[in-house]
XYZ file of N, CA and C in Angstrom:
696
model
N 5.323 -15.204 36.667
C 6.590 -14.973 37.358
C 7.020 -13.529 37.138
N 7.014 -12.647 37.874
C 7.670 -11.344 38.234
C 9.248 -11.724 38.304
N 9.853 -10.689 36.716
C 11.186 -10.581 36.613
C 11.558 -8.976 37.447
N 12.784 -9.163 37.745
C 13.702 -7.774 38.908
C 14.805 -7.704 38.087
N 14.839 -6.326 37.176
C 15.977 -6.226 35.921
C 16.709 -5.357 37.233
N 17.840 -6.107 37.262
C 19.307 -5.315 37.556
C 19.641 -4.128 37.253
N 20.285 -3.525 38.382
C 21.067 -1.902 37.804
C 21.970 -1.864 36.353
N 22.174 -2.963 36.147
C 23.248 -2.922 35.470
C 22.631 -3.087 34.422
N 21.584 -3.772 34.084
C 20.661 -4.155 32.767
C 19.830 -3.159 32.370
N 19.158 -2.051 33.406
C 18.754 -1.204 33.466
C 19.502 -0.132 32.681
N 20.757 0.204 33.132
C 21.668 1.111 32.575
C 21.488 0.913 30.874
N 21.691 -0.853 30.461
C 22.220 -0.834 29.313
C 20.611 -0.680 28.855
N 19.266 -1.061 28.730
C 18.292 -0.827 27.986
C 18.214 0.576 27.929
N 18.711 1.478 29.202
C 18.731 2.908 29.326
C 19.795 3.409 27.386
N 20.487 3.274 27.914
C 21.147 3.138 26.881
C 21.021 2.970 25.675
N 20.667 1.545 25.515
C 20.114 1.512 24.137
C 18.929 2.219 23.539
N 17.632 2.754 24.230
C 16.495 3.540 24.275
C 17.863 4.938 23.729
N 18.390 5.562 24.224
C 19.476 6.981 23.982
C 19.410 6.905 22.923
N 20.337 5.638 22.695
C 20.460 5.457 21.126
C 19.714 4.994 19.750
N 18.794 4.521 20.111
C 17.986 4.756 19.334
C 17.197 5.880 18.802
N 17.014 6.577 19.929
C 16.662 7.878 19.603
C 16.990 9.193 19.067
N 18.305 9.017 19.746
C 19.483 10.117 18.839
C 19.697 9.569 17.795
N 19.482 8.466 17.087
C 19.573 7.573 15.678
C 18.017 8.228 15.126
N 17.271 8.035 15.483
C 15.824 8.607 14.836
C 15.649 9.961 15.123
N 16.348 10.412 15.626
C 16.231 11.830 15.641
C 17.285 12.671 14.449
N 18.332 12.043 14.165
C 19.126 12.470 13.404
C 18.899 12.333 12.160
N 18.081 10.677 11.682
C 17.535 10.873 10.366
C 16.779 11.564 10.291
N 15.739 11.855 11.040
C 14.381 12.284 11.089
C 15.146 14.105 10.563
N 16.134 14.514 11.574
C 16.471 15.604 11.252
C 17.127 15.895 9.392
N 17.643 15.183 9.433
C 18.400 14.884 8.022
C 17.126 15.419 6.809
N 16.019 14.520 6.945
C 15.105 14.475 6.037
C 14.309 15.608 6.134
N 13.912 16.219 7.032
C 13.891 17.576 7.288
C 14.574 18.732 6.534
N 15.934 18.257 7.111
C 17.077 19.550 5.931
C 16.364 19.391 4.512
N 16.120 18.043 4.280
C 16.008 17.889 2.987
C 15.069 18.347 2.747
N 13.785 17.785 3.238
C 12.789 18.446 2.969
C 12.316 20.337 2.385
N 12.894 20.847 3.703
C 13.430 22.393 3.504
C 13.756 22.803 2.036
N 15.017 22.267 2.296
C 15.539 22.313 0.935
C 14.809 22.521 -0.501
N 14.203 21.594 -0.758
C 13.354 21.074 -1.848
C 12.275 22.509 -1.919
N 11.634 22.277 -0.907
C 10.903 23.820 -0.235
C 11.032 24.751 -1.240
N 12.443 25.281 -0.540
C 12.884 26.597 -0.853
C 13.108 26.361 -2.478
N 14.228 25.537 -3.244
C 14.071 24.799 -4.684
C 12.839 24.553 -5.408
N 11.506 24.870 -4.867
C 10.188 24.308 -5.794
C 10.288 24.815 -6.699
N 10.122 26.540 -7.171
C 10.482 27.623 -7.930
C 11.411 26.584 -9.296
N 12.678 26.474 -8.994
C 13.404 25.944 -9.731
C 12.943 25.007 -10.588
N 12.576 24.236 -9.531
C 12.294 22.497 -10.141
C 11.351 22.947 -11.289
N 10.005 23.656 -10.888
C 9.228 23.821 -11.370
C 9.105 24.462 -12.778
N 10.357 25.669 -13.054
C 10.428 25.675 -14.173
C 11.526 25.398 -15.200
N 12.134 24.236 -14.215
C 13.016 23.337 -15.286
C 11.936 22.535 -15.521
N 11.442 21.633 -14.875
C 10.269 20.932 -15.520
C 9.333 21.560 -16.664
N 9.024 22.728 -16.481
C 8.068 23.168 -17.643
C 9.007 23.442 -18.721
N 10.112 24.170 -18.256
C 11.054 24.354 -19.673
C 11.470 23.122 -20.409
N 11.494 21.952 -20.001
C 11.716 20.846 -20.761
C 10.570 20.193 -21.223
N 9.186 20.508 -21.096
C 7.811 20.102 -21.648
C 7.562 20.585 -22.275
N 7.990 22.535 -22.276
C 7.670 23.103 -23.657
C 9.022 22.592 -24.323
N 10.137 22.601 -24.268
C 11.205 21.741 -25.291
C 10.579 20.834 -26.117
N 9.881 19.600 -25.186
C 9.631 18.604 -26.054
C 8.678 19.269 -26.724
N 7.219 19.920 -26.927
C 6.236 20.378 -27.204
C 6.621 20.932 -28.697
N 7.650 21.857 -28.727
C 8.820 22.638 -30.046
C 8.574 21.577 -30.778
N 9.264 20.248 -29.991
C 9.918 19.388 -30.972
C 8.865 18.498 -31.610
N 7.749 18.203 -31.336
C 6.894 17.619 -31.704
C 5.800 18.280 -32.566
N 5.994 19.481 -32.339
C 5.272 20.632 -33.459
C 6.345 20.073 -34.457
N 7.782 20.153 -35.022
C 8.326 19.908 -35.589
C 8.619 18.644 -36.465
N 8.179 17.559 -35.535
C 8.478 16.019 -36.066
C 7.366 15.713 -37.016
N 8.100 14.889 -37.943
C 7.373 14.578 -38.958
C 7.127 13.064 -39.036
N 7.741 11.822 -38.835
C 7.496 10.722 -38.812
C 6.729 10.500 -37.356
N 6.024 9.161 -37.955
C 4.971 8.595 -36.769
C 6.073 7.793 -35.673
N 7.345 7.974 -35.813
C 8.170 7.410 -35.006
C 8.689 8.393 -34.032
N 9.034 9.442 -34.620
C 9.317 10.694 -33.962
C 7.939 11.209 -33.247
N 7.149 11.157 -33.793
C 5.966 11.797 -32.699
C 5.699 10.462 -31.652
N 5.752 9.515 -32.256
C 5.389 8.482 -30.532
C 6.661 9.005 -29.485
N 7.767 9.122 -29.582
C 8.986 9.158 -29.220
C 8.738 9.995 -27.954
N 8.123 11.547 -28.423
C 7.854 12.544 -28.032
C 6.663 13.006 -27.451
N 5.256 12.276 -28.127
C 4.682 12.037 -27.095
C 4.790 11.165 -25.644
N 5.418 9.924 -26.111
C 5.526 9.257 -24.823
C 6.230 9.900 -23.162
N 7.673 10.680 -24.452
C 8.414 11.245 -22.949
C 7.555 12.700 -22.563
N 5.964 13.337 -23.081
C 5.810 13.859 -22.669
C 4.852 13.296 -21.581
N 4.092 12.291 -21.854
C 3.411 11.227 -21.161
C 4.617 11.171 -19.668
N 5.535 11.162 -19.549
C 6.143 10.650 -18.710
C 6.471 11.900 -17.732
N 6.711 13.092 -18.566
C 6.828 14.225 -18.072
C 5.591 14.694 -17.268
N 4.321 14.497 -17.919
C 3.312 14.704 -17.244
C 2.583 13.194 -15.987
N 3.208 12.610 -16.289
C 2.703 11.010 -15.200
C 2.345 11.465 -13.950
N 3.048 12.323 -12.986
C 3.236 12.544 -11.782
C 2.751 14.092 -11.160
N 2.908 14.699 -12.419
C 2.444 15.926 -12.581
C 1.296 16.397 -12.897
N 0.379 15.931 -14.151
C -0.575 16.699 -14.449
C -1.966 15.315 -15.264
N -2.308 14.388 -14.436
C -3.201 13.197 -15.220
C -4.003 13.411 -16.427
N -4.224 14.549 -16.010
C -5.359 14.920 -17.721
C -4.271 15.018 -18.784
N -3.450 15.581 -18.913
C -2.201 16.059 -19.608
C -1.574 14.559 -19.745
N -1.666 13.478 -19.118
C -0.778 12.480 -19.048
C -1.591 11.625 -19.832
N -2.543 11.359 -20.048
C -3.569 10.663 -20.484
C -3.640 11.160 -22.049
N -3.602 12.702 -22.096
C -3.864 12.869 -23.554
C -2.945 12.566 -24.504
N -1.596 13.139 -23.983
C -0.244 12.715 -24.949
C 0.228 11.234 -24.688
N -0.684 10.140 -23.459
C -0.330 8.830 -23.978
C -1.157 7.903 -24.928
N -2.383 8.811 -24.956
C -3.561 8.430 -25.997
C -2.833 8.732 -27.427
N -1.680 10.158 -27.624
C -1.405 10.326 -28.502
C -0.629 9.350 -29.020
N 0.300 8.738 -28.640
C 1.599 7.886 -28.811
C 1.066 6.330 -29.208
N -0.338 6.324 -28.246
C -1.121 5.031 -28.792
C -1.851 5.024 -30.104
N -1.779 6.448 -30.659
C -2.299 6.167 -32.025
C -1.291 6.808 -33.170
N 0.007 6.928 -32.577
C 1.229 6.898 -33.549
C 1.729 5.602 -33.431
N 1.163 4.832 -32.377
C 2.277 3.276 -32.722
C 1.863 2.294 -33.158
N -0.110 3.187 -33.709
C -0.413 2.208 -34.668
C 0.288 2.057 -35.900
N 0.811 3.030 -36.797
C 1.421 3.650 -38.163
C 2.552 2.526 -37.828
N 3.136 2.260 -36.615
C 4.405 1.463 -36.674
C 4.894 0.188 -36.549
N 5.999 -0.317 -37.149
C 5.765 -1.544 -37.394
C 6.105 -2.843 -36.001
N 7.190 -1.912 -35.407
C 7.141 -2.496 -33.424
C 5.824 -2.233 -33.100
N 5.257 -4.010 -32.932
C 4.154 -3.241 -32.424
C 4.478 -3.422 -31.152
N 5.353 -3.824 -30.194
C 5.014 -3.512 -28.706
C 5.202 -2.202 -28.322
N 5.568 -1.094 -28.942
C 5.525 0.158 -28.531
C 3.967 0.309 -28.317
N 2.956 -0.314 -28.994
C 1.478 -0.300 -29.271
C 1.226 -0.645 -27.821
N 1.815 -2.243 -27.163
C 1.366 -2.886 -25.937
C 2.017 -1.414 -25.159
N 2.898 -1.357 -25.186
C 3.745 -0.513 -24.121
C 2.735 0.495 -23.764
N 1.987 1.591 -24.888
C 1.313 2.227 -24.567
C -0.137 2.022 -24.408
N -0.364 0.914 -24.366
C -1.664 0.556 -23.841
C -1.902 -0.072 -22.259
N -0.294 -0.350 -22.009
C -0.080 -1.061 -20.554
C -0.503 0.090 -19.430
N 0.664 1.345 -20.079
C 0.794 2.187 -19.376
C -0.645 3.131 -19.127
N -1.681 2.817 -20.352
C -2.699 3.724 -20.071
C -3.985 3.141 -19.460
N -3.760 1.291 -19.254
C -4.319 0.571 -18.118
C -4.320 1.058 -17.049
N -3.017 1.102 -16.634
C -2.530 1.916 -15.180
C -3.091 2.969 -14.689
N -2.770 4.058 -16.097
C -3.660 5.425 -15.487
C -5.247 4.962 -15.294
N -5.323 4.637 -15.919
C -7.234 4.654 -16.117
C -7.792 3.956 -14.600
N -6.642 2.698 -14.417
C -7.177 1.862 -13.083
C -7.175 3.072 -11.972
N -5.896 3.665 -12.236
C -5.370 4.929 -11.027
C -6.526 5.790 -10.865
N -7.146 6.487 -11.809
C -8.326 7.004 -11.914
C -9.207 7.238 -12.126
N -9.855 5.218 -11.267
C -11.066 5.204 -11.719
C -12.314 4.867 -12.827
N -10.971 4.782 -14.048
C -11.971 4.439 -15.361
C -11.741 3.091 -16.065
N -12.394 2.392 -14.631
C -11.743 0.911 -14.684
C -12.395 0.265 -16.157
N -13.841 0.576 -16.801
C -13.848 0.126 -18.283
C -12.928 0.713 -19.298
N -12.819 1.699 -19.178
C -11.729 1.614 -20.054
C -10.603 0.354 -19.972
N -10.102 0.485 -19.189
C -9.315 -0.206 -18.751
C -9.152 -1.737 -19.030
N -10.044 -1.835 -18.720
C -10.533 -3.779 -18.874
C -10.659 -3.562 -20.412
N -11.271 -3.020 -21.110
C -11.273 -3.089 -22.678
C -10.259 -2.718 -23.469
N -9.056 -2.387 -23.148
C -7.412 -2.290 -23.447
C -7.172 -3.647 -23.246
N -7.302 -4.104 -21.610
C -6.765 -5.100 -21.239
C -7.233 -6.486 -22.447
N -8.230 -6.439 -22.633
C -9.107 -7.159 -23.406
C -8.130 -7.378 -24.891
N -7.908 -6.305 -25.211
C -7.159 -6.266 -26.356
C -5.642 -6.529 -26.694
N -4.907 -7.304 -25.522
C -3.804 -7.525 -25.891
C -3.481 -9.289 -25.714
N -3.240 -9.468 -26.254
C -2.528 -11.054 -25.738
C -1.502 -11.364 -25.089
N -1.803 -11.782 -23.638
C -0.143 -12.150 -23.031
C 0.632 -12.982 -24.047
N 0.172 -13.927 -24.225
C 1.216 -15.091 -24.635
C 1.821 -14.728 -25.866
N 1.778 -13.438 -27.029
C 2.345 -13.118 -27.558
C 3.452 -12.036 -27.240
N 3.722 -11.533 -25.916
C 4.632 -10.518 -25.547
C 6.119 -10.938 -25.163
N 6.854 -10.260 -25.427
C 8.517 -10.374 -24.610
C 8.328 -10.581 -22.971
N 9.503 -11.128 -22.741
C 9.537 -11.513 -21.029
C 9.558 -9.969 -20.506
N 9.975 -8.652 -20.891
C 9.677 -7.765 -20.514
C 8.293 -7.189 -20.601
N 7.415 -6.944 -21.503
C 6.299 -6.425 -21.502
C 5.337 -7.571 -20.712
N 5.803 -8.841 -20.847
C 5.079 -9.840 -20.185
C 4.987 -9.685 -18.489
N 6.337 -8.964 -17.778
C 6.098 -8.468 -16.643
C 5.396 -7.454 -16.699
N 5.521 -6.300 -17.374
C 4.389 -5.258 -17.434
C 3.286 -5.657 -17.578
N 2.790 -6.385 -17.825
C 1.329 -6.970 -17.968
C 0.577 -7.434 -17.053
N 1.796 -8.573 -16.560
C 1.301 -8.481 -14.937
C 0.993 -7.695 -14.100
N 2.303 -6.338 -13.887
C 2.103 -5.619 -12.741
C 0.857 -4.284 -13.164
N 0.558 -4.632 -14.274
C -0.357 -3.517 -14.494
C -1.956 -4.272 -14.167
N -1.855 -5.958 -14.359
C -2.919 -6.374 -14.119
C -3.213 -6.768 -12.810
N -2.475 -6.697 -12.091
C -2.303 -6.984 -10.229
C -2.789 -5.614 -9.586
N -2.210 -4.575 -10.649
C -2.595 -3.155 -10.100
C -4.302 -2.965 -10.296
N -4.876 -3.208 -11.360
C -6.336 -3.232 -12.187
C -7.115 -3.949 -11.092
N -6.577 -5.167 -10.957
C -7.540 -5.602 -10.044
C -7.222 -5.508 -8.480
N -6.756 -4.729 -8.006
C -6.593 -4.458 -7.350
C -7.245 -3.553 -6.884
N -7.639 -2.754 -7.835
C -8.258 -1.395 -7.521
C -9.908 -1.298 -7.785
N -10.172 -2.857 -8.248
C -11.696 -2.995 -8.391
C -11.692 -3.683 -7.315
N -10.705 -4.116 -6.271
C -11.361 -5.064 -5.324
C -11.138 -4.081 -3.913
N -10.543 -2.836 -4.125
C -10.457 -1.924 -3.249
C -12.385 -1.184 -3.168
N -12.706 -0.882 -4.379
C -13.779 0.024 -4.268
C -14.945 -0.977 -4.647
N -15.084 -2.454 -4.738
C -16.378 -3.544 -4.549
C -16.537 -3.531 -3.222
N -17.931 -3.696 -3.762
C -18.863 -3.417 -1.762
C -19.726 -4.965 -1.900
N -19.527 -5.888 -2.743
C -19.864 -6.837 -2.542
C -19.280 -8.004 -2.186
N -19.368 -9.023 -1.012
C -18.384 -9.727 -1.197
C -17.697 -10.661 -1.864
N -19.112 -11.023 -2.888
C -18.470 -12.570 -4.200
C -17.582 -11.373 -5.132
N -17.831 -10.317 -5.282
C -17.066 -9.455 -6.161
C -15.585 -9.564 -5.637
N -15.969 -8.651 -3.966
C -14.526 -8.514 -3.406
C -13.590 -10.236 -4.016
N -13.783 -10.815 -3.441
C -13.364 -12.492 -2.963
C -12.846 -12.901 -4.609
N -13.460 -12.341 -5.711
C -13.371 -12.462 -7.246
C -12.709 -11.847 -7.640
N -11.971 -10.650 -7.632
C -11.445 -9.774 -7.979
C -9.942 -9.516 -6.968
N -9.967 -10.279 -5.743
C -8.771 -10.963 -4.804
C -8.227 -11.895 -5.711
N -8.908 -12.999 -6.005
C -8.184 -14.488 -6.629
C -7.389 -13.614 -7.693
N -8.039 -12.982 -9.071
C -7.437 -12.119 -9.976
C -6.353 -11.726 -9.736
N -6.151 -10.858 -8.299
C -5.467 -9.962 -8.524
C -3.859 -10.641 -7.762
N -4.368 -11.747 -7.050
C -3.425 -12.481 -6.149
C -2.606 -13.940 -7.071
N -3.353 -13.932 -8.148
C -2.643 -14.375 -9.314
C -1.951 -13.748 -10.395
N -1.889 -12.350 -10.593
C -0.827 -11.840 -11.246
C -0.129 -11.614 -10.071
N -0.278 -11.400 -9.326
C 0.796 -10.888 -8.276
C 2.118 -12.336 -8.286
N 1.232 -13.401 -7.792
C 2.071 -14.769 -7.694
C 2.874 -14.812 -9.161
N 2.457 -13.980 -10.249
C 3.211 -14.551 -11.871
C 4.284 -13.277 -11.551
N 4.324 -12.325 -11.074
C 4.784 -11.055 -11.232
C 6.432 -11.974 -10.428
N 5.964 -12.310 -9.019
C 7.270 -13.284 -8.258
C 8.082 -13.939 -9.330
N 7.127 -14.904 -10.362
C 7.629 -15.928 -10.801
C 8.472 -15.473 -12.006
N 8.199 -14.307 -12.822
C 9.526 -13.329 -13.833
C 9.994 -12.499 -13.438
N 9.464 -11.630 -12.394
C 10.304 -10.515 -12.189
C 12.023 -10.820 -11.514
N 12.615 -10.157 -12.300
C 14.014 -10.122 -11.023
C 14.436 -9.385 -10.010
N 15.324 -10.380 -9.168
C 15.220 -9.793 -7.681
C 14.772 -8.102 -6.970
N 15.300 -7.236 -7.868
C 15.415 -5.933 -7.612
C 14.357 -5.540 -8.179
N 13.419 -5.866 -9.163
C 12.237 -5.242 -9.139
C 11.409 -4.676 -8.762
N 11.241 -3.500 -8.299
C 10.354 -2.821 -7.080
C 9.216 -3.334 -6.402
N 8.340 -3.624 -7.803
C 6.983 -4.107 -7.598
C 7.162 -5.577 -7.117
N 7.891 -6.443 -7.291
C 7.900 -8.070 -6.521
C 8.539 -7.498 -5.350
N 9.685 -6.901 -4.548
C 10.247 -6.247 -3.531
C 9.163 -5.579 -2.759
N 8.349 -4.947 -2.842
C 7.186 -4.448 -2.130
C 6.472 -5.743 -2.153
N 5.692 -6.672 -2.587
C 4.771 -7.511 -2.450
C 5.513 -9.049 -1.315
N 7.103 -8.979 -1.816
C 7.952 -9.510 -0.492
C 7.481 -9.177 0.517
N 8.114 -7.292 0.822
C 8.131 -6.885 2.277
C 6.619 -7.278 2.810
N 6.207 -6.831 1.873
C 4.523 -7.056 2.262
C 4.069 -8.350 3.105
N 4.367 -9.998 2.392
C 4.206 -10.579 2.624
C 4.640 -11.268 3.664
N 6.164 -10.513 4.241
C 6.832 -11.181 5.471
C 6.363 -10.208 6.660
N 5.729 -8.608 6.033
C 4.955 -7.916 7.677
C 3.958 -9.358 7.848
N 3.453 -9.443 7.116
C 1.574 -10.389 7.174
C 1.847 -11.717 8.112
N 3.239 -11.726 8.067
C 3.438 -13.030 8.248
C 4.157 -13.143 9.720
N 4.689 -11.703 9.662
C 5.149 -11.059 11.667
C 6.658 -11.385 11.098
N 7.483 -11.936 10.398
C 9.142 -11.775 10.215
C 9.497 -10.477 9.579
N 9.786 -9.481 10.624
C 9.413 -8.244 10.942
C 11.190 -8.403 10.194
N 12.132 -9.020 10.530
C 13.757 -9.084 10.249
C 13.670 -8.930 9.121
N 13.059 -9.666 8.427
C 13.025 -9.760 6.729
C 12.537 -9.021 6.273
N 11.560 -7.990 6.503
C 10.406 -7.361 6.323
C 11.728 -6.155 5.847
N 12.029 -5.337 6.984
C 13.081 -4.872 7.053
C 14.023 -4.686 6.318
N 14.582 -5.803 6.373
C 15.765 -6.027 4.828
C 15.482 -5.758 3.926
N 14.187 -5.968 3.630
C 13.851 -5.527 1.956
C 13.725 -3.785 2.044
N 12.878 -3.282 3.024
C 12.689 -1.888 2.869
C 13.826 -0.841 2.865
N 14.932 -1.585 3.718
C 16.419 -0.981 3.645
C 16.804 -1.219 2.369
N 16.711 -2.109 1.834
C 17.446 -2.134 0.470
C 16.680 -1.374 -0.363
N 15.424 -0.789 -0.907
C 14.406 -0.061 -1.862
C 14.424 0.912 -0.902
N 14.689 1.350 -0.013
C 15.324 2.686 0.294
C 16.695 3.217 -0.131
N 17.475 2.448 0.162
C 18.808 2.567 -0.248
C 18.933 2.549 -1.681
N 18.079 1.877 -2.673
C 18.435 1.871 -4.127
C 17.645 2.799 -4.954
N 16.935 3.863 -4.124
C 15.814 4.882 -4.738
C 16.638 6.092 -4.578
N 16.731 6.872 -4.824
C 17.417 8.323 -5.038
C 16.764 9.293 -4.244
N 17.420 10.233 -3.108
C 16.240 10.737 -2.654
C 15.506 11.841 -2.939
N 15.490 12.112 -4.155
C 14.608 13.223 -4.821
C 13.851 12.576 -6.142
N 13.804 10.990 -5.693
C 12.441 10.452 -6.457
C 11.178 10.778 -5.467
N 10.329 10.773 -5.249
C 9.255 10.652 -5.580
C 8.490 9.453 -4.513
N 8.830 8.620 -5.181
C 8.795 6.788 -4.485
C 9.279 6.746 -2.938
N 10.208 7.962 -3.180
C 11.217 7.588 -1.400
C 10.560 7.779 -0.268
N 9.704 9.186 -0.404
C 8.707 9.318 0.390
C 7.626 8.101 1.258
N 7.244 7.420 0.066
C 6.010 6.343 0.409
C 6.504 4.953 0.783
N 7.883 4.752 0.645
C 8.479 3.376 0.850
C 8.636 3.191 2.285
């Protein structure tokens, strides 16, 4: 059946097409300014960032307890995360062998979670699995117990990205689609990592409405000179 849209219906899709566009054109412009911005600011950023890495660096030449040096390695670990991987890897290797000396040991898990992550991130998936190897879920807090998950959803994730076989692929899916399902079942609502595996799951599923809702909200609750805002 051949539909005949009216002048009048015409006008208003006319219309709404305007507006949508002067709506995407205006963010689009917005993020731009911003963009610019940042641009021209790299200079800055760049050596407030280093001036606060050599800060910590002072201070850790200085520290004398194995509490004070995890402290300081870690936030340099954090300083370097995004910035510099070789550099991020060495001072979180450091912090993992100051939190042996200490008597929390989940500062120990903490920094072994976090250096799962890197290693999966780049590649040095035995390492990785032989950390993993070494911790026990069922002895962790409901917090590190989510970290465990999302670091083990991430791990296998990234062996089932680069397997070229398919009992591997199909093996390393089940893995990774079962921390994911535990990650739902503790994480709370606002959690990034269950909030992405949502949106995720309602594109897959075509409820494009819902899909939506979530990405407006982890847009709206990210800052826009993280990092994250970009890729969301």
């Amino acid at each position: 059946m051949k539909y005949i849209m009216s002048p009048f219906y015409k006008k208003q899709v006319l219309l709404f097409n305007f507006i949508i566009a002067f709506t995407l054109h205006a963010h689009c412009s917005n993020i731009y300014d911003d963009l610019d911005k940042t641009i021209e600011q790299r200079h800055t950023y760049y050596n407030r960032h280093e001036s606060k890495i050599n800060k910590l660096k002072r201070k850790l030449f200085n520290s004398d307890t194995a509490a004070e040096k995890y402290n300081i390695n870690y936030n340099l670990f954090i300083a370097y995360e995004k910035y510099n991987c070789d550099s991020a890897l060495k001072y979180l290797n450091c912090a993992l062998i100051n939190s042996k000396n200490l008597t929390n040991k989940s500062l120990e898990v903490k920094a072994k979670l976090n250096l799962i992550f890197l290693y999966s991130s780049s590649g040095a998936f035995e390492e990785g699995i032989e950390l993993l190897n070494s911790i026990s879920a069922n002895q962790l807090s409901d917090e590190l117990k989510l970290q465990y998950f999302i670091t083990c959803e991430s791990l296998y994730g990234e062996l089932k990205r680069i397997a070229s076989e398919k009992q591997n692929i199909e093996k390393y899916e089940i893995k990774r689609k079962l921390f994911e399902d535990s990650i739902l079942l503790v994480a709370p609502y606002h959690n990034e990592r269950a909030l992405k595996i949502r949106e995720a799951s309602y594109l897959s599923s075509k409820k494009y409405d819902k899909a939506l809702k979530i990405n407006n909200y982890r847009l709206n609750k990210t800052p826009k000179n993280d990092p994250k805002f970009s890729i969301i």
